Short mmCIF file of C-alpha atoms in Angstrom, two decimals:
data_model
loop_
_atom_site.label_atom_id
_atom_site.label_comp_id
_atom_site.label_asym_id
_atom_site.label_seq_id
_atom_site.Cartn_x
_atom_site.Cartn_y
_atom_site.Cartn_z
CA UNK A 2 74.31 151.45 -223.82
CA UNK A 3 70.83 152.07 -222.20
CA UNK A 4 68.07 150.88 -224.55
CA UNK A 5 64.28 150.95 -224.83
CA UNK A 6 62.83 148.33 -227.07
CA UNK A 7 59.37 147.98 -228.90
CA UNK A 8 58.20 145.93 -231.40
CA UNK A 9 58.06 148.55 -234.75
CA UNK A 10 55.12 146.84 -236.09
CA UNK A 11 52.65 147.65 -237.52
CA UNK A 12 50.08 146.15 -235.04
CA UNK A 13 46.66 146.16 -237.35
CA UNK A 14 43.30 145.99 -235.29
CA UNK A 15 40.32 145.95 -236.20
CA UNK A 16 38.12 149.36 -234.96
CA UNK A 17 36.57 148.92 -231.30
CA UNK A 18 39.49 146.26 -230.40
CA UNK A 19 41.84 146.59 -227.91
CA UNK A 20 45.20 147.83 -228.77
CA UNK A 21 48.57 146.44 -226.58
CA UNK A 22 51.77 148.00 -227.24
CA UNK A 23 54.76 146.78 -225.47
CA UNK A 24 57.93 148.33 -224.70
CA UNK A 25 61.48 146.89 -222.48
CA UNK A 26 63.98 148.87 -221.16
CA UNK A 27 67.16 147.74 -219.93
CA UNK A 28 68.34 150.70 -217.41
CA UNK A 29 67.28 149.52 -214.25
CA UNK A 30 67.61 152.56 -212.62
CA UNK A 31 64.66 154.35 -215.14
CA UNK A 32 62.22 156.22 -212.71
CA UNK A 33 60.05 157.95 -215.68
CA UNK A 34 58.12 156.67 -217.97
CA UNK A 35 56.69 157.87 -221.01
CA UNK A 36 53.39 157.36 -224.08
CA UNK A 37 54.01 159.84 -226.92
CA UNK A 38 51.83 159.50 -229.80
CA UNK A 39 52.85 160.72 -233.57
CA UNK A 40 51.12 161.20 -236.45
CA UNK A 41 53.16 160.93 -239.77
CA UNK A 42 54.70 164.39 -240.82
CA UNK A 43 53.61 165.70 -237.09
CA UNK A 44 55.66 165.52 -233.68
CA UNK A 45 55.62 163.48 -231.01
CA UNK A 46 52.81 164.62 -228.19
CA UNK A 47 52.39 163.35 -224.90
CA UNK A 48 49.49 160.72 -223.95
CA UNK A 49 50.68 159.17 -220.47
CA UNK A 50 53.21 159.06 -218.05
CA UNK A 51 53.39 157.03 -215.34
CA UNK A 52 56.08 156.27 -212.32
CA UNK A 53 54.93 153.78 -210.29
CA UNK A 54 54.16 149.99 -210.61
CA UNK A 55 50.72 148.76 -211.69
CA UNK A 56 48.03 150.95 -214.12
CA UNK A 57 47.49 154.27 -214.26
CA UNK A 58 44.23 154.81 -216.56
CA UNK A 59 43.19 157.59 -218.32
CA UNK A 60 40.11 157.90 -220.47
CA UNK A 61 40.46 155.06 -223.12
CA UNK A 62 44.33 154.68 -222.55
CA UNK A 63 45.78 152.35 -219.47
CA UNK A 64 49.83 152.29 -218.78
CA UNK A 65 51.17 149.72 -217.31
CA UNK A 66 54.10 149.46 -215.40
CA UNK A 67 56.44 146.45 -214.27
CA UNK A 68 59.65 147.60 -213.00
CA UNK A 69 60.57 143.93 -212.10
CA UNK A 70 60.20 142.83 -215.65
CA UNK A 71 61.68 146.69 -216.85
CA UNK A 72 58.68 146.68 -218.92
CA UNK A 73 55.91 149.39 -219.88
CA UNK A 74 52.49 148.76 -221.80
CA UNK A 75 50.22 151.00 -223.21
CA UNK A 76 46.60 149.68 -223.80
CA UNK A 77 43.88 151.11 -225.73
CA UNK A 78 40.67 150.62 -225.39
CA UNK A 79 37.77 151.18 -228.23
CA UNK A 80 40.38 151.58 -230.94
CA UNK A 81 39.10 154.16 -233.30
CA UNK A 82 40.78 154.67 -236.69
CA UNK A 83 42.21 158.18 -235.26
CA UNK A 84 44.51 156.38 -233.10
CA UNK A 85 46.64 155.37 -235.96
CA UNK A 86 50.21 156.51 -235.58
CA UNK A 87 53.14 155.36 -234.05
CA UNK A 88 53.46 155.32 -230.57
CA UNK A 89 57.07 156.14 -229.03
CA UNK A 90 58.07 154.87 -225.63
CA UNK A 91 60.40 156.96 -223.54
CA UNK A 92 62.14 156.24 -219.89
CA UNK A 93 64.07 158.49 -218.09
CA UNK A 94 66.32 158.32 -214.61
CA UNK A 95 65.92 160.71 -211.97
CA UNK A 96 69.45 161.07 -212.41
CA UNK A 97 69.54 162.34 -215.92
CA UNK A 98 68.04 164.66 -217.70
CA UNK A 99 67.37 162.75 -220.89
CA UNK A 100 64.58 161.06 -221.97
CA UNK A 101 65.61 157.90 -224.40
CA UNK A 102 63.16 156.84 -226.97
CA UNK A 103 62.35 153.77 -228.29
CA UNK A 104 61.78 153.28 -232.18
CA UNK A 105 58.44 153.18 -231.85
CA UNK A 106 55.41 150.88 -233.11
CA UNK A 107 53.32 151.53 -235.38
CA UNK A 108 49.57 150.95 -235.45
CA UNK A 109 46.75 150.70 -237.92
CA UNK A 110 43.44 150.79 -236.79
CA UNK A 111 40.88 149.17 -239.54
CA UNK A 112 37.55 150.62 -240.04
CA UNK B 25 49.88 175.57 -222.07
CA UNK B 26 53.56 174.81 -222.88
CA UNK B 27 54.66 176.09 -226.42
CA UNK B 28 57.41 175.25 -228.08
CA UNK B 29 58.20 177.05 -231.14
CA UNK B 30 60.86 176.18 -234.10
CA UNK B 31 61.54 179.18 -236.26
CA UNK B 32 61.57 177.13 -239.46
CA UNK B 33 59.32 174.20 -240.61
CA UNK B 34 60.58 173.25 -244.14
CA UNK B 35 64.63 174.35 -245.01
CA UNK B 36 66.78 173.85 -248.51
CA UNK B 37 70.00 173.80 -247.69
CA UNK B 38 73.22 173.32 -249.93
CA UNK B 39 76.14 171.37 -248.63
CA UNK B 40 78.71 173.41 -246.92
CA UNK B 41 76.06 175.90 -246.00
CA UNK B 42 76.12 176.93 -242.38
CA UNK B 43 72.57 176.48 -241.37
CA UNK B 44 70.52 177.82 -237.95
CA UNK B 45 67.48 176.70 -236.19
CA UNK B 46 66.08 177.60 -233.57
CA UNK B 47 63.75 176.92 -230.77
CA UNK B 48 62.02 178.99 -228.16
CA UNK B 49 60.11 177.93 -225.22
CA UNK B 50 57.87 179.87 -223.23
CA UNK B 51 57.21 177.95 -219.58
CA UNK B 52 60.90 179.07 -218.04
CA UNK B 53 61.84 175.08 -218.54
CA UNK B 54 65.39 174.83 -217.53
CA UNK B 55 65.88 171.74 -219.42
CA UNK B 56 66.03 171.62 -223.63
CA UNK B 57 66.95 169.37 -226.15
CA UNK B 58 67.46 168.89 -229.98
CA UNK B 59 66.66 165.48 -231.41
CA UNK B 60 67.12 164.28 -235.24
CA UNK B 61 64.59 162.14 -236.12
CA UNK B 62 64.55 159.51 -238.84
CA UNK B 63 63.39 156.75 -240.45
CA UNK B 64 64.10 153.21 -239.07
CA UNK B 65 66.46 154.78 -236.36
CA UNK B 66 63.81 156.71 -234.33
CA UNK B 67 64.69 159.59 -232.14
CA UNK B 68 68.27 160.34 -231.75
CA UNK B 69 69.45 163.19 -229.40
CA UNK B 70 71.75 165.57 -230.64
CA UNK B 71 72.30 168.21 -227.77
CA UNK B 72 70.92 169.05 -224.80
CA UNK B 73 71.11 172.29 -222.21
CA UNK B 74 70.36 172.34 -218.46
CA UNK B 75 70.62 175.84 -218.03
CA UNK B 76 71.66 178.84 -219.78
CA UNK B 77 75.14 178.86 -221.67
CA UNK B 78 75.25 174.93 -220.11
CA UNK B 79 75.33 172.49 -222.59
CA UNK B 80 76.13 168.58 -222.93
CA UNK B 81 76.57 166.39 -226.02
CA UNK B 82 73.93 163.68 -226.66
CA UNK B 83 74.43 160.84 -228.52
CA UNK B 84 75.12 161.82 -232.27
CA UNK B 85 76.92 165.24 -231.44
CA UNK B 86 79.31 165.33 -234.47
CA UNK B 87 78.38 168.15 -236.80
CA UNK B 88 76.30 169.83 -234.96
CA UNK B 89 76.96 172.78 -232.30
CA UNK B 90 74.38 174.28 -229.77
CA UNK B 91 74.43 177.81 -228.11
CA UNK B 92 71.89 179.15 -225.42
CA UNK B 93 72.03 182.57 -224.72
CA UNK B 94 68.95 182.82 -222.88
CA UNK B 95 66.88 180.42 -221.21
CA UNK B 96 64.02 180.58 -223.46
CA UNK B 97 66.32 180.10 -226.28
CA UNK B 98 68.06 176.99 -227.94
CA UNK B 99 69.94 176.91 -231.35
CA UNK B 100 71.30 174.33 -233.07
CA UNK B 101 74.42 175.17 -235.16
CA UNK B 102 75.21 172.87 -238.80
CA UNK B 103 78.39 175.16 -239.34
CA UNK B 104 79.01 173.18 -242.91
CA UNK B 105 75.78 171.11 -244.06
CA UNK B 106 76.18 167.69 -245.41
CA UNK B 107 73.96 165.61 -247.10
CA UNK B 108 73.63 162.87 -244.15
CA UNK B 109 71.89 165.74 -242.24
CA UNK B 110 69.01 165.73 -244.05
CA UNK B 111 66.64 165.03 -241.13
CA UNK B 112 64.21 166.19 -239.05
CA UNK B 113 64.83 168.27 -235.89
CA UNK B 114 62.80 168.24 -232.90
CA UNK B 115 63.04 170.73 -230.23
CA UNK B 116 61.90 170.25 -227.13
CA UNK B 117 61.90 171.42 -223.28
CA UNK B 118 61.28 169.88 -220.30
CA UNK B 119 60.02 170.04 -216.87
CA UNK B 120 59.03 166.27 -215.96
CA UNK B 121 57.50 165.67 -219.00
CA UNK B 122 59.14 166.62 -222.46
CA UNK B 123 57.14 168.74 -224.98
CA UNK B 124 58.41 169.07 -228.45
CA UNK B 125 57.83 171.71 -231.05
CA UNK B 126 56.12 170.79 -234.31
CA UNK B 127 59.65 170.19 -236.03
CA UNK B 128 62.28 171.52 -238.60
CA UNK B 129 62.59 169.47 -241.77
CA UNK B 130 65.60 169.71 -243.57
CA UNK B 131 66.91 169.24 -246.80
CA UNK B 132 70.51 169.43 -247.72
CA UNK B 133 71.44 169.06 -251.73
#
């Protein structure tokens, strides 16, 4: 059974911290790999992908990717109370078509 | 931008009620899937079509049917509602990156 893995949380930090959420896979042939933020009551909507090792940075939001570890980060910077939701990791293999989601973390940024 | 649009966003069902919902997309994705999501157990994939009248089971298939007549189009079938399918659905379609509609909830009494 291919799995993705993240801590569910909640990770609390304190507004203007950095936030680190982690998340393992164990399908060593995942290619994709996928942020999705969601607020509570709303769906899931895309914040990063990235494919290749190292960071990929966008705005306040770095992913980081370590295929050698099969392991995925999402950092963000300048926390703001806003970013409080629960963050869903997804991989996917070029050879399939689905994308398989973790359970998510959730985090709580304190004003 | 992509839009993905569920026909209903809050349903009452009773059980043994046949129950529809439906999802349209409107970027010619091949690729579209139906997800139940709940609490504690996350996203769980239902269904999912690669092309038109194509479809293959996901991981929690039993209950549920699917039917794509067109490719903008993708239904998912509850022919007899039971209470364990209180949920909520997620449609979504894909081209690289997945986008999902803003969600069915449903209720079955």
């Amino acid at each position: 059974q291919k799995e993705v893995e993240q801590n569910s949380g909640p990770l609390s930090v304190p507004e203007g911290a950095i936030a680190s959420l982690n998340c393992t896979y164990s399908d060593r042939g995942s290619q994709s790999f996928f942020w999705y933020r969601q607020y509570s009551g709303k769906s899931p909507e895309l914040i990063m992908f990235i494919y290749s090792n190292g960071d990929k940075e966008d705005g306040r939001f770095t992913a980081q990717l370590n295929k050698a570890s099969q392991y995925v980060s999402l950092l963000i910077r300048d926390s703001q109370p806003s970013d409080s939701a629960t963050y869903l990791c997804a991989v996917s293999s070029d050879s399939s078509y689905k994308l398989i989601f973790g359970s998510g973390t959730r985090l709580l940024v304190r004003p | 931008d992509v839009k993905v649009t569920q026909s209903s966003r809050y349903l009452v069902k009773r059980t043994g009620e046949k129950v529809f919902l439906e999802c349209v997309q409107d970027m010619d994705h091949e690729n579209m899937f139906w997800y139940r999501q709940d609490p504690g157990l996350g996203l769980r994939l239902i269904y999912f079509s690669y092309d038109v009248k194509m479809k293959e089971k996901g991981d929690i298939p039993e209950g549920y049917s699917v039917s794509r007549e067109k490719k903008e189009r993708f239904s998912l079938i509850l022919e007899s509602a039971s209470t364990n399918q209180t949920s909520m659905y997620l449609c979504a379609s894909r081209r690289g990156e997945l986008f999902f509609g803003e969600g069915s909830r449903l209720t079955v009494l």
